[in-house]
Coordinates of C-alpha atoms and ligand atoms in Angstrom, one line a residue:
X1416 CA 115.4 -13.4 69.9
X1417 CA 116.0 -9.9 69.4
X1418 CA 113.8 -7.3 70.1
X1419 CA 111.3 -5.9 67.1
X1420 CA 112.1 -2.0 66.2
X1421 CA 111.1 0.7 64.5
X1422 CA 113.3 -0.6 61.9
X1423 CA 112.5 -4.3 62.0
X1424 CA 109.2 -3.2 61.0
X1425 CA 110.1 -1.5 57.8
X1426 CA 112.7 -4.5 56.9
X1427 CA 109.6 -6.5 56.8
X1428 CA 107.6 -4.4 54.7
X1429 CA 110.8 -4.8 52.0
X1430 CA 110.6 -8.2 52.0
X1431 CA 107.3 -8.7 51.9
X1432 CA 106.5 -9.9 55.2
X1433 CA 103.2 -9.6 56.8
X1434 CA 103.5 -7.5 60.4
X1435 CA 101.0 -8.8 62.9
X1436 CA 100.0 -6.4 65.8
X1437 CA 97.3 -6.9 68.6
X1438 CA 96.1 -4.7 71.8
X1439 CA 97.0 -5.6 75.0
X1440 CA 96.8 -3.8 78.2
X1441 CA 97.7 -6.2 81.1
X1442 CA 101.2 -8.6 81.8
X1443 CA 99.2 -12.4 81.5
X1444 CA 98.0 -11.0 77.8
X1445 CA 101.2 -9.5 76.6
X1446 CA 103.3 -12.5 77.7
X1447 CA 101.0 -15.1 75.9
X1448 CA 101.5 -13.0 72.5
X1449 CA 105.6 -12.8 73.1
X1450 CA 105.6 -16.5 73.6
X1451 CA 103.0 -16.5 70.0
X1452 CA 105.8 -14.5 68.1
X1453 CA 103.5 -11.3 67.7
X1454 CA 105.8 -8.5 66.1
X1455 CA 104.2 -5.6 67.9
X1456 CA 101.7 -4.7 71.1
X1457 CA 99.6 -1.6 71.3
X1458 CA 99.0 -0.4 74.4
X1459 CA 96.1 1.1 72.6
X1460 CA 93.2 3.8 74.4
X1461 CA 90.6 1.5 73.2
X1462 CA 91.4 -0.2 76.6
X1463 CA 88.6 2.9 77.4
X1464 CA 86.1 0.7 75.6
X1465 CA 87.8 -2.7 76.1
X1466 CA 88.2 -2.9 79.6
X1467 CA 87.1 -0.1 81.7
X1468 CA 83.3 0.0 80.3
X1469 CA 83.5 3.8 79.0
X1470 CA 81.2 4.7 75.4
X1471 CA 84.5 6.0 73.7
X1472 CA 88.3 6.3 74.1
X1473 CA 88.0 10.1 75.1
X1474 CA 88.1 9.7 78.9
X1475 CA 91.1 8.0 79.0
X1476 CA 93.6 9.7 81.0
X1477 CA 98.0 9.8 80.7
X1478 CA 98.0 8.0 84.0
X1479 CA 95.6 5.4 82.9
X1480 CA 97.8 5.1 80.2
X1481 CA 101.1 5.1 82.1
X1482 CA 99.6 1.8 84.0
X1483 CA 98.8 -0.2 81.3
X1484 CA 102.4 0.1 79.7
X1485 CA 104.0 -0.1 82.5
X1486 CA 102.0 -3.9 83.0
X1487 CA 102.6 -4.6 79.0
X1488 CA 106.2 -3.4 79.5
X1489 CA 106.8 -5.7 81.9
X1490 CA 105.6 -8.6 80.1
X1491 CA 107.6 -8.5 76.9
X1492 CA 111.2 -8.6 75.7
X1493 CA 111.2 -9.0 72.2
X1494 CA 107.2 -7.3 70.6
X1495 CA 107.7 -3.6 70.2
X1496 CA 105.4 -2.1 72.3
X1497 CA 103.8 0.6 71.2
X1498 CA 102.1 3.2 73.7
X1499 CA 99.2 5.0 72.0
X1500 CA 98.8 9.1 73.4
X1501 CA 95.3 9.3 74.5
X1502 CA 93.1 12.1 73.9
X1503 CA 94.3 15.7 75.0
X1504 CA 98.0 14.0 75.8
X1505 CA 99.8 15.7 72.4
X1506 CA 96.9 18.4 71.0
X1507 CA 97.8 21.0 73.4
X1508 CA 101.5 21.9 72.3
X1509 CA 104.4 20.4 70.8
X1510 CA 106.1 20.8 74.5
X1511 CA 102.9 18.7 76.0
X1512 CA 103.5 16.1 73.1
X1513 CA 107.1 15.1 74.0
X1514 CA 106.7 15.3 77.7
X1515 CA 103.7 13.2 77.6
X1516 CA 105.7 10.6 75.1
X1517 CA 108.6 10.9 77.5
X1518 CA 106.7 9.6 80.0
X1519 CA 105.8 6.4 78.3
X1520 CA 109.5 5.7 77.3
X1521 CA 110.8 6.6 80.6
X1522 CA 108.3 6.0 83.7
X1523 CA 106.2 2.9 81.6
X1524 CA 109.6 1.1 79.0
X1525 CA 107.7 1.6 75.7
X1526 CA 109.8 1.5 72.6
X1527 CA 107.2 4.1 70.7
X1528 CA 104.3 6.0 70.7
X1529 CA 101.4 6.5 68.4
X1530 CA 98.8 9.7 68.0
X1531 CA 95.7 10.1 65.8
X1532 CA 95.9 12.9 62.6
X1533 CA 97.6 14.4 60.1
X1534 CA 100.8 16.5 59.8
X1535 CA 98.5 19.9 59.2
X1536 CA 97.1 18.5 62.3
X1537 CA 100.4 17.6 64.6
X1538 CA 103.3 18.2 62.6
X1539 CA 105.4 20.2 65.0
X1540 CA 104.2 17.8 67.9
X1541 CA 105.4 14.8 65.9
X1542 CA 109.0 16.7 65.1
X1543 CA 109.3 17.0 68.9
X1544 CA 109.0 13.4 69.3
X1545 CA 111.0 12.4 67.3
X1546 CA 113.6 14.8 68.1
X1547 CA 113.7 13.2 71.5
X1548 CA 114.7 10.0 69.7
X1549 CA 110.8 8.4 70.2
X1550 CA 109.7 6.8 67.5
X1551 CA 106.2 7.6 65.8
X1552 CA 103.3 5.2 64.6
X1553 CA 100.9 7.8 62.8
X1554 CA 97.3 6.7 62.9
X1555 CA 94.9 7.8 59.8
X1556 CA 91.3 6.9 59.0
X1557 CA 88.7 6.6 61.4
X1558 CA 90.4 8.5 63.9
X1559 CA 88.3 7.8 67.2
X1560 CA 89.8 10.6 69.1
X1561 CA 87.6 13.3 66.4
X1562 CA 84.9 11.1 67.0
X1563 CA 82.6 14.0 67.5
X1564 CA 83.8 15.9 64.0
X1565 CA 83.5 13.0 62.0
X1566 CA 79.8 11.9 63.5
X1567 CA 80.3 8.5 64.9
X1568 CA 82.3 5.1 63.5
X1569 CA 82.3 5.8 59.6
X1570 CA 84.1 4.3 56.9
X1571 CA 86.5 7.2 56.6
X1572 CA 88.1 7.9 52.7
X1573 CA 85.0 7.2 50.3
X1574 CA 84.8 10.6 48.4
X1575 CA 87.5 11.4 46.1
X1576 CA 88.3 14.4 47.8
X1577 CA 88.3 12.7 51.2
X1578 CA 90.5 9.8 48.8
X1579 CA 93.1 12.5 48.1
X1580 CA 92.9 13.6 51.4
X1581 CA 94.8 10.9 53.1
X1582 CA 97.0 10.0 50.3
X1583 CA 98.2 13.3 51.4
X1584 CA 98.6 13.0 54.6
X1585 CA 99.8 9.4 54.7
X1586 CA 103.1 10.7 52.6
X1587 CA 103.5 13.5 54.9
X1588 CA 103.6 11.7 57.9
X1589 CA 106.4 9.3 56.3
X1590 CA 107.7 12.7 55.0
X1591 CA 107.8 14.2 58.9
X1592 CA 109.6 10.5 59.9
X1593 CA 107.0 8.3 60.9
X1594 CA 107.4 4.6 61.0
X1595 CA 104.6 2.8 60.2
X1596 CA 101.0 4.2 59.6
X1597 CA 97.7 2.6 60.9
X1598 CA 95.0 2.5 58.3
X1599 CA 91.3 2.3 60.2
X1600 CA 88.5 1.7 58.3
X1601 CA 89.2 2.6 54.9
X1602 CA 88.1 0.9 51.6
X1603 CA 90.4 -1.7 50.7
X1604 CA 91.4 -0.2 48.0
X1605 CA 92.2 3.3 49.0
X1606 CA 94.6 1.3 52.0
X1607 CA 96.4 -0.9 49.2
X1608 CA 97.2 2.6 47.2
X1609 CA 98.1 3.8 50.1
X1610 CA 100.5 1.2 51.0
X1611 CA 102.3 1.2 47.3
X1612 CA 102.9 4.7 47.9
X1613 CA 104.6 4.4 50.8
X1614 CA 108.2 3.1 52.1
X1615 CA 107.0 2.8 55.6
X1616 CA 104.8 -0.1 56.6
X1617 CA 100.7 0.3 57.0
X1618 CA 99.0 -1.4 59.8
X1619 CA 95.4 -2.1 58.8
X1620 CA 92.3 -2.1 60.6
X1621 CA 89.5 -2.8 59.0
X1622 CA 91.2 -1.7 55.8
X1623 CA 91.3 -4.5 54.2
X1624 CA 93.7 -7.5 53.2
X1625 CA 96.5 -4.9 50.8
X1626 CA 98.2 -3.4 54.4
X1627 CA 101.8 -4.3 55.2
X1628 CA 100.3 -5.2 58.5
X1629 CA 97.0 -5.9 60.3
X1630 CA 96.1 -5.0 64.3
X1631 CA 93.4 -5.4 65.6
X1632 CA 91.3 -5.3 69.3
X1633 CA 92.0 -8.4 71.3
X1634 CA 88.5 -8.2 73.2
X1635 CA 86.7 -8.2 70.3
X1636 CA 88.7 -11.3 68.4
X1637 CA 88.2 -12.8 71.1
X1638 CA 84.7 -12.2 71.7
X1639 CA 84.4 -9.7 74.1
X1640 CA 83.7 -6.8 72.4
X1641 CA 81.9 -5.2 69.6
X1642 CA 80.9 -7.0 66.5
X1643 CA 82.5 -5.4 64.2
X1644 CA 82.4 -6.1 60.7
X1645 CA 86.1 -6.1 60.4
X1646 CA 86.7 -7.8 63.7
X1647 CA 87.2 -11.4 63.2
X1648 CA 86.0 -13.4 66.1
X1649 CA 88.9 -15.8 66.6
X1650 CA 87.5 -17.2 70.0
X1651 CA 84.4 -16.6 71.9
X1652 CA 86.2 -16.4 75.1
X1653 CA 83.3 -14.3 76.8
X1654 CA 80.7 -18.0 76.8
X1655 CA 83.9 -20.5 77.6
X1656 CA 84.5 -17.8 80.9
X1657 CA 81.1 -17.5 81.1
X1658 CA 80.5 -21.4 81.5
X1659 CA 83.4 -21.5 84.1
X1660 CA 82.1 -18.9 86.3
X1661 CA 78.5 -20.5 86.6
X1662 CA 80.1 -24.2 87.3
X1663 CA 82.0 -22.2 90.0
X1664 CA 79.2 -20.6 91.4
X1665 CA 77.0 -24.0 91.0
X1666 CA 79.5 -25.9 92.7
X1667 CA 80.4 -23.6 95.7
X1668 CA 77.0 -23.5 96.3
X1669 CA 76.3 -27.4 96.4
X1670 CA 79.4 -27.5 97.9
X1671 CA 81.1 -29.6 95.5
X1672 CA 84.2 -26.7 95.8
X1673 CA 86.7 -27.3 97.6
X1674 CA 87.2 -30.7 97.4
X1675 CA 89.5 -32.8 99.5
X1676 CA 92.6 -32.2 97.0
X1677 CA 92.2 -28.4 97.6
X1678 CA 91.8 -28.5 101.1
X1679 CA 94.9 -28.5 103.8
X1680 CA 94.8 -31.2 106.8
Ligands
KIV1027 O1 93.4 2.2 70.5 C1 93.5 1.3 69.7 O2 93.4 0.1 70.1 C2 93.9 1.6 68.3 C3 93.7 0.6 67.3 C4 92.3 0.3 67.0 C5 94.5 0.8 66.1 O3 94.2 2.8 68.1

Protein backbone atom coordinates (compact mmCIF):
# COMPACT_ATOMS: atom_id res chain seq x y z
CA UNK A 1 0.00 0.00 0.00
CA UNK A 2 0.94 3.34 -0.73
CA UNK A 3 1.71 5.81 1.56
CA UNK A 4 -1.24 8.38 2.80
CA UNK A 5 -0.40 12.25 1.80
CA UNK A 6 -1.38 15.44 2.12
CA UNK A 7 -3.31 14.83 -0.85
CA UNK A 8 -4.78 11.41 -0.10
CA UNK A 9 -6.32 13.12 2.71
CA UNK A 10 -8.32 15.67 0.78
CA UNK A 11 -9.29 12.79 -2.00
CA UNK A 12 -11.00 11.31 0.85
CA UNK A 13 -12.84 14.22 2.00
CA UNK A 14 -14.31 14.26 -1.87
CA UNK A 15 -15.58 11.19 -1.71
CA UNK A 16 -16.88 11.07 1.31
CA UNK A 17 -14.62 8.99 3.28
CA UNK A 18 -14.25 9.19 6.86
CA UNK A 19 -10.19 9.92 7.81
CA UNK A 20 -9.24 8.16 11.06
CA UNK A 21 -6.25 9.65 12.95
CA UNK A 22 -4.81 8.62 16.54
CA UNK A 23 -1.64 9.85 18.75
CA UNK A 24 1.18 7.83 18.95
CA UNK A 25 4.60 8.53 20.29
CA UNK A 26 6.60 5.28 20.44
CA UNK A 27 7.49 2.39 17.43
CA UNK A 28 5.28 -0.93 19.18
CA UNK A 29 2.17 1.71 19.03
CA UNK A 30 2.66 3.11 15.58
CA UNK A 31 3.27 -0.22 14.02
CA UNK A 32 0.05 -1.86 15.56
CA UNK A 33 -2.08 1.13 13.86
CA UNK A 34 -0.11 0.64 10.28
CA UNK A 35 -0.96 -3.02 10.43
CA UNK A 36 -4.97 -1.56 11.68
CA UNK A 37 -5.08 0.63 8.31
CA UNK A 38 -5.08 4.03 10.38
CA UNK A 39 -4.80 6.90 7.65
CA UNK A 40 -2.70 9.22 9.75
CA UNK A 41 -0.46 9.36 13.26
CA UNK A 42 0.15 12.48 15.27
CA UNK A 43 3.10 12.63 16.89
CA UNK A 44 1.03 14.99 19.05
CA UNK A 45 2.61 17.37 22.32
CA UNK A 46 -0.08 15.80 24.39
CA UNK A 47 2.63 13.10 24.83
CA UNK A 48 3.47 16.01 27.76
CA UNK A 49 0.32 14.83 29.40
CA UNK A 50 0.15 11.31 28.05
CA UNK A 51 3.32 9.92 28.87
CA UNK A 52 5.73 12.03 30.58
CA UNK A 53 3.32 13.01 33.73
CA UNK A 54 3.50 17.03 33.00
CA UNK A 55 -0.08 19.29 34.02
CA UNK A 56 -0.07 20.63 30.26
CA UNK A 57 1.60 20.29 26.90
CA UNK A 58 3.64 23.63 27.50
CA UNK A 59 6.97 22.05 28.75
CA UNK A 60 7.42 20.02 25.93
CA UNK A 61 10.54 20.68 24.25
CA UNK A 62 11.82 20.34 20.05
CA UNK A 63 14.07 17.67 21.13
CA UNK A 64 11.49 15.85 23.09
CA UNK A 65 9.68 16.19 20.02
CA UNK A 66 12.46 15.09 17.63
CA UNK A 67 12.54 11.63 19.72
CA UNK A 68 9.16 10.71 19.53
CA UNK A 69 9.00 11.10 15.55
CA UNK A 70 11.99 9.75 15.04
CA UNK A 71 10.47 6.33 17.04
CA UNK A 72 6.86 6.85 15.14
CA UNK A 73 8.87 7.44 11.95
CA UNK A 74 10.45 4.40 12.16
CA UNK A 75 7.42 2.34 12.67
CA UNK A 76 5.35 3.24 9.77
CA UNK A 77 5.36 3.11 5.94
CA UNK A 78 2.16 3.86 4.72
CA UNK A 79 0.09 6.43 7.92
CA UNK A 80 1.15 9.97 7.35
CA UNK A 81 2.70 10.99 10.20
CA UNK A 82 2.12 14.13 11.31
CA UNK A 83 4.72 15.89 13.77
CA UNK A 84 2.89 18.53 15.91
CA UNK A 85 5.37 21.97 16.76
CA UNK A 86 5.28 22.23 20.39
CA UNK A 87 4.91 25.26 22.27
CA UNK A 88 7.54 28.19 21.54
CA UNK A 89 8.90 25.84 18.39
CA UNK A 90 7.01 28.39 15.49
CA UNK A 91 5.79 31.71 17.73
CA UNK A 92 9.14 33.29 17.66
CA UNK A 93 9.57 34.00 13.88
CA UNK A 94 8.72 32.72 10.61
CA UNK A 95 12.69 31.74 10.25
CA UNK A 96 12.23 29.63 13.81
CA UNK A 97 9.04 28.03 12.25
CA UNK A 98 10.63 26.47 9.19
CA UNK A 99 13.82 25.47 10.81
CA UNK A 100 12.04 23.92 13.61
CA UNK A 101 9.63 22.06 10.88
CA UNK A 102 12.78 21.19 8.98
CA UNK A 103 13.94 19.36 11.63
CA UNK A 104 11.04 17.07 11.93
CA UNK A 105 11.11 16.28 8.12
CA UNK A 106 14.72 15.87 8.02
CA UNK A 107 16.49 14.60 11.43
CA UNK A 108 12.88 12.61 12.68
CA UNK A 109 11.12 11.41 8.63
CA UNK A 110 7.77 13.08 9.18
CA UNK A 111 5.69 13.75 6.21
CA UNK A 112 4.07 17.14 7.96
CA UNK A 113 3.76 19.27 10.65
CA UNK A 114 0.94 20.80 12.64
CA UNK A 115 0.80 24.22 14.86
CA UNK A 116 -2.01 25.70 17.04
CA UNK A 117 -3.79 29.36 15.72
CA UNK A 118 -4.99 31.32 13.30
CA UNK A 119 -3.45 33.02 10.17
CA UNK A 120 -3.57 36.63 12.14
CA UNK A 121 -1.76 34.53 14.56
CA UNK A 122 1.07 32.58 12.20
CA UNK A 123 0.42 33.42 8.85
CA UNK A 124 3.88 34.29 7.69
CA UNK A 125 5.20 31.27 9.78
CA UNK A 126 2.86 28.89 7.93
CA UNK A 127 3.93 30.52 4.35
CA UNK A 128 7.49 29.55 5.34
CA UNK A 129 6.54 26.15 5.82
CA UNK A 130 5.09 25.56 3.18
CA UNK A 131 7.43 27.27 1.05
CA UNK A 132 10.00 24.65 2.11
CA UNK A 133 7.57 22.14 0.52
CA UNK A 134 6.26 20.94 4.38
CA UNK A 135 2.92 20.38 4.51
CA UNK A 136 0.62 22.12 7.17
CA UNK A 137 -2.22 20.60 9.48
CA UNK A 138 -3.69 23.88 11.11
CA UNK A 139 -5.26 23.21 14.56
CA UNK A 140 -8.35 25.59 15.65
CA UNK A 141 -10.57 25.44 18.82
CA UNK A 142 -9.40 24.61 22.04
CA UNK A 143 -5.93 25.36 21.32
CA UNK A 144 -3.99 23.91 24.47
CA UNK A 145 -0.86 25.78 23.72
CA UNK A 146 -3.01 29.42 24.82
CA UNK A 147 -4.10 27.53 27.61
CA UNK A 148 -3.49 30.36 29.93
CA UNK A 149 -5.51 33.10 27.61
CA UNK A 150 -8.35 31.06 27.13
CA UNK A 151 -8.68 29.98 31.17
CA UNK A 152 -8.39 26.29 31.20
CA UNK A 153 -10.05 23.33 28.79
CA UNK A 154 -13.27 25.24 27.46
CA UNK A 155 -15.58 24.42 24.79
CA UNK A 156 -14.12 26.98 22.43
CA UNK A 157 -16.79 28.71 19.66
CA UNK A 158 -20.17 29.19 21.66
CA UNK A 159 -20.72 32.95 21.25
CA UNK A 160 -21.59 34.15 17.86
CA UNK A 161 -18.84 36.40 17.70
CA UNK A 162 -16.41 33.67 18.88
CA UNK A 163 -18.80 31.47 15.98
CA UNK A 164 -17.65 33.94 13.35
CA UNK A 165 -14.45 33.92 14.63
CA UNK A 166 -13.18 30.63 13.45
CA UNK A 167 -15.35 30.38 10.45
CA UNK A 168 -12.86 33.00 9.70
CA UNK A 169 -9.97 31.62 10.42
CA UNK A 170 -10.75 28.08 9.35
CA UNK A 171 -10.98 29.62 5.50
CA UNK A 172 -7.95 31.44 5.94
CA UNK A 173 -5.84 28.77 6.92
CA UNK A 174 -7.21 26.72 3.71
CA UNK A 175 -6.66 30.19 2.00
CA UNK A 176 -2.75 30.35 3.25
CA UNK A 177 -2.56 26.26 1.99
CA UNK A 178 -3.24 24.18 4.74
CA UNK A 179 -4.25 20.67 4.36
CA UNK A 180 -6.53 19.60 6.71
CA UNK A 181 -7.75 21.51 9.89
CA UNK A 182 -8.25 19.93 13.45
CA UNK A 183 -11.42 21.00 15.06
CA UNK A 184 -11.03 20.70 19.21
CA UNK A 185 -13.78 21.01 21.16
CA UNK A 186 -16.31 22.93 19.28
CA UNK A 187 -20.18 22.49 19.22
CA UNK A 188 -21.06 20.06 16.79
CA UNK A 189 -22.55 22.21 14.87
CA UNK A 190 -20.28 25.11 14.43
CA UNK A 191 -17.59 21.96 13.28
CA UNK A 192 -20.14 20.60 10.60
CA UNK A 193 -20.50 24.39 9.12
CA UNK A 194 -17.16 24.49 9.33
CA UNK A 195 -16.51 21.51 7.38
CA UNK A 196 -19.24 22.47 4.39
CA UNK A 197 -17.28 25.49 4.09
CA UNK A 198 -14.24 24.09 3.46
CA UNK A 199 -12.39 21.99 0.54
CA UNK A 200 -9.76 20.77 2.89
CA UNK A 201 -10.61 17.94 5.28
CA UNK A 202 -11.46 18.72 9.26
CA UNK A 203 -10.15 16.38 11.81
CA UNK A 204 -12.47 16.50 14.91
CA UNK A 205 -11.83 16.25 18.42
CA UNK A 206 -14.40 16.49 20.49
CA UNK A 207 -16.33 18.31 17.75
CA UNK A 208 -18.65 16.14 17.10
CA UNK A 209 -19.78 13.40 14.54
CA UNK A 210 -20.10 16.28 11.02
CA UNK A 211 -15.91 16.32 10.75
CA UNK A 212 -14.28 14.83 7.67
CA UNK A 213 -12.14 13.10 10.20
CA UNK A 214 -11.86 12.24 13.89
CA UNK A 215 -8.35 11.94 16.10
CA UNK A 216 -8.25 11.50 19.15
CA UNK A 217 -5.54 10.60 22.36
CA UNK A 218 -4.69 6.95 22.40
CA UNK A 219 -4.02 6.94 26.36
CA UNK A 220 -7.20 8.13 27.06
CA UNK A 221 -9.31 5.59 24.53
CA UNK A 222 -7.57 3.33 25.88
CA UNK A 223 -7.99 4.08 29.40
CA UNK A 224 -5.06 5.77 30.52
CA UNK A 225 -5.84 9.09 30.61
CA UNK A 226 -8.40 11.71 31.30
CA UNK A 227 -12.06 11.13 31.11
CA UNK A 228 -12.97 13.21 28.81
CA UNK A 229 -16.39 13.71 27.73
CA UNK A 230 -15.36 13.34 24.19
CA UNK A 231 -12.88 10.61 24.76
CA UNK A 232 -14.38 7.29 24.13
CA UNK A 233 -12.92 4.67 26.24
CA UNK A 234 -12.32 1.91 23.69
CA UNK A 235 -10.30 -0.35 26.18
CA UNK A 236 -9.38 -0.06 29.75
CA UNK A 237 -5.90 -1.06 29.20
CA UNK A 238 -4.64 0.72 32.53
CA UNK A 239 -6.71 -2.47 34.90
CA UNK A 240 -5.81 -5.44 32.15
CA UNK A 241 -1.87 -3.99 32.79
CA UNK A 242 -2.72 -3.38 36.06
CA UNK A 243 -3.83 -7.16 36.76
CA UNK A 244 -0.61 -8.44 34.88
CA UNK A 245 1.77 -6.54 36.89
CA UNK A 246 0.32 -7.74 40.41
CA UNK A 247 0.17 -11.62 39.12
CA UNK A 248 3.86 -10.79 38.24
CA UNK A 249 4.71 -9.41 41.41
CA UNK A 250 2.56 -12.19 43.30
CA UNK A 251 4.15 -14.87 41.59
CA UNK A 252 7.85 -13.78 41.72
CA UNK A 253 7.38 -13.45 45.16
CA UNK A 254 5.91 -17.06 45.81
CA UNK A 255 8.19 -17.97 43.49
CA UNK A 256 5.90 -19.38 41.02
CA UNK A 257 8.15 -17.12 38.24
CA UNK A 258 10.38 -18.62 36.53
CA UNK A 259 9.22 -21.72 35.98
CA UNK A 260 11.10 -24.72 34.53
CA UNK A 261 10.11 -23.68 30.79
CA UNK A 262 11.77 -20.25 31.33
CA UNK A 263 14.70 -21.43 32.94
CA UNK A 264 18.10 -22.66 30.95
CA UNK A 265 19.77 -26.11 32.08
O1 LIG B 1 -1.28 17.03 20.85
C1 LIG B 1 -2.24 16.41 20.42
O2 LIG B 1 -2.38 15.19 20.63
C2 LIG B 1 -3.24 17.14 19.64
C3 LIG B 1 -4.55 16.47 19.42
C4 LIG B 1 -5.35 16.51 20.67
C5 LIG B 1 -5.28 17.03 18.25
O3 LIG B 1 -3.00 18.24 19.25
Amino acid sequence: MARVTALTLREKKQSAERITVLTAYDFPTAQLMEECGLDCILVGDSCGQAVMGRADTLSVTMEEMLHHVRMVSAAVHQPLVVADMPFMSYQVSPEQAVTNAGRFVAEAGAQSVKLEGSARGFGPAIERILNAGIPVMGHLGLTPQRIHQLGGYKVQGRSRDAREQLVRDARELQALGCFALVLEVVPADLAEEITAALDIPTIGIGAGPHCDGQVLVTHDMLGFGRRAKHAKVYADLRSAMGEALKEYVNEVKSGAFPGEEHSFS
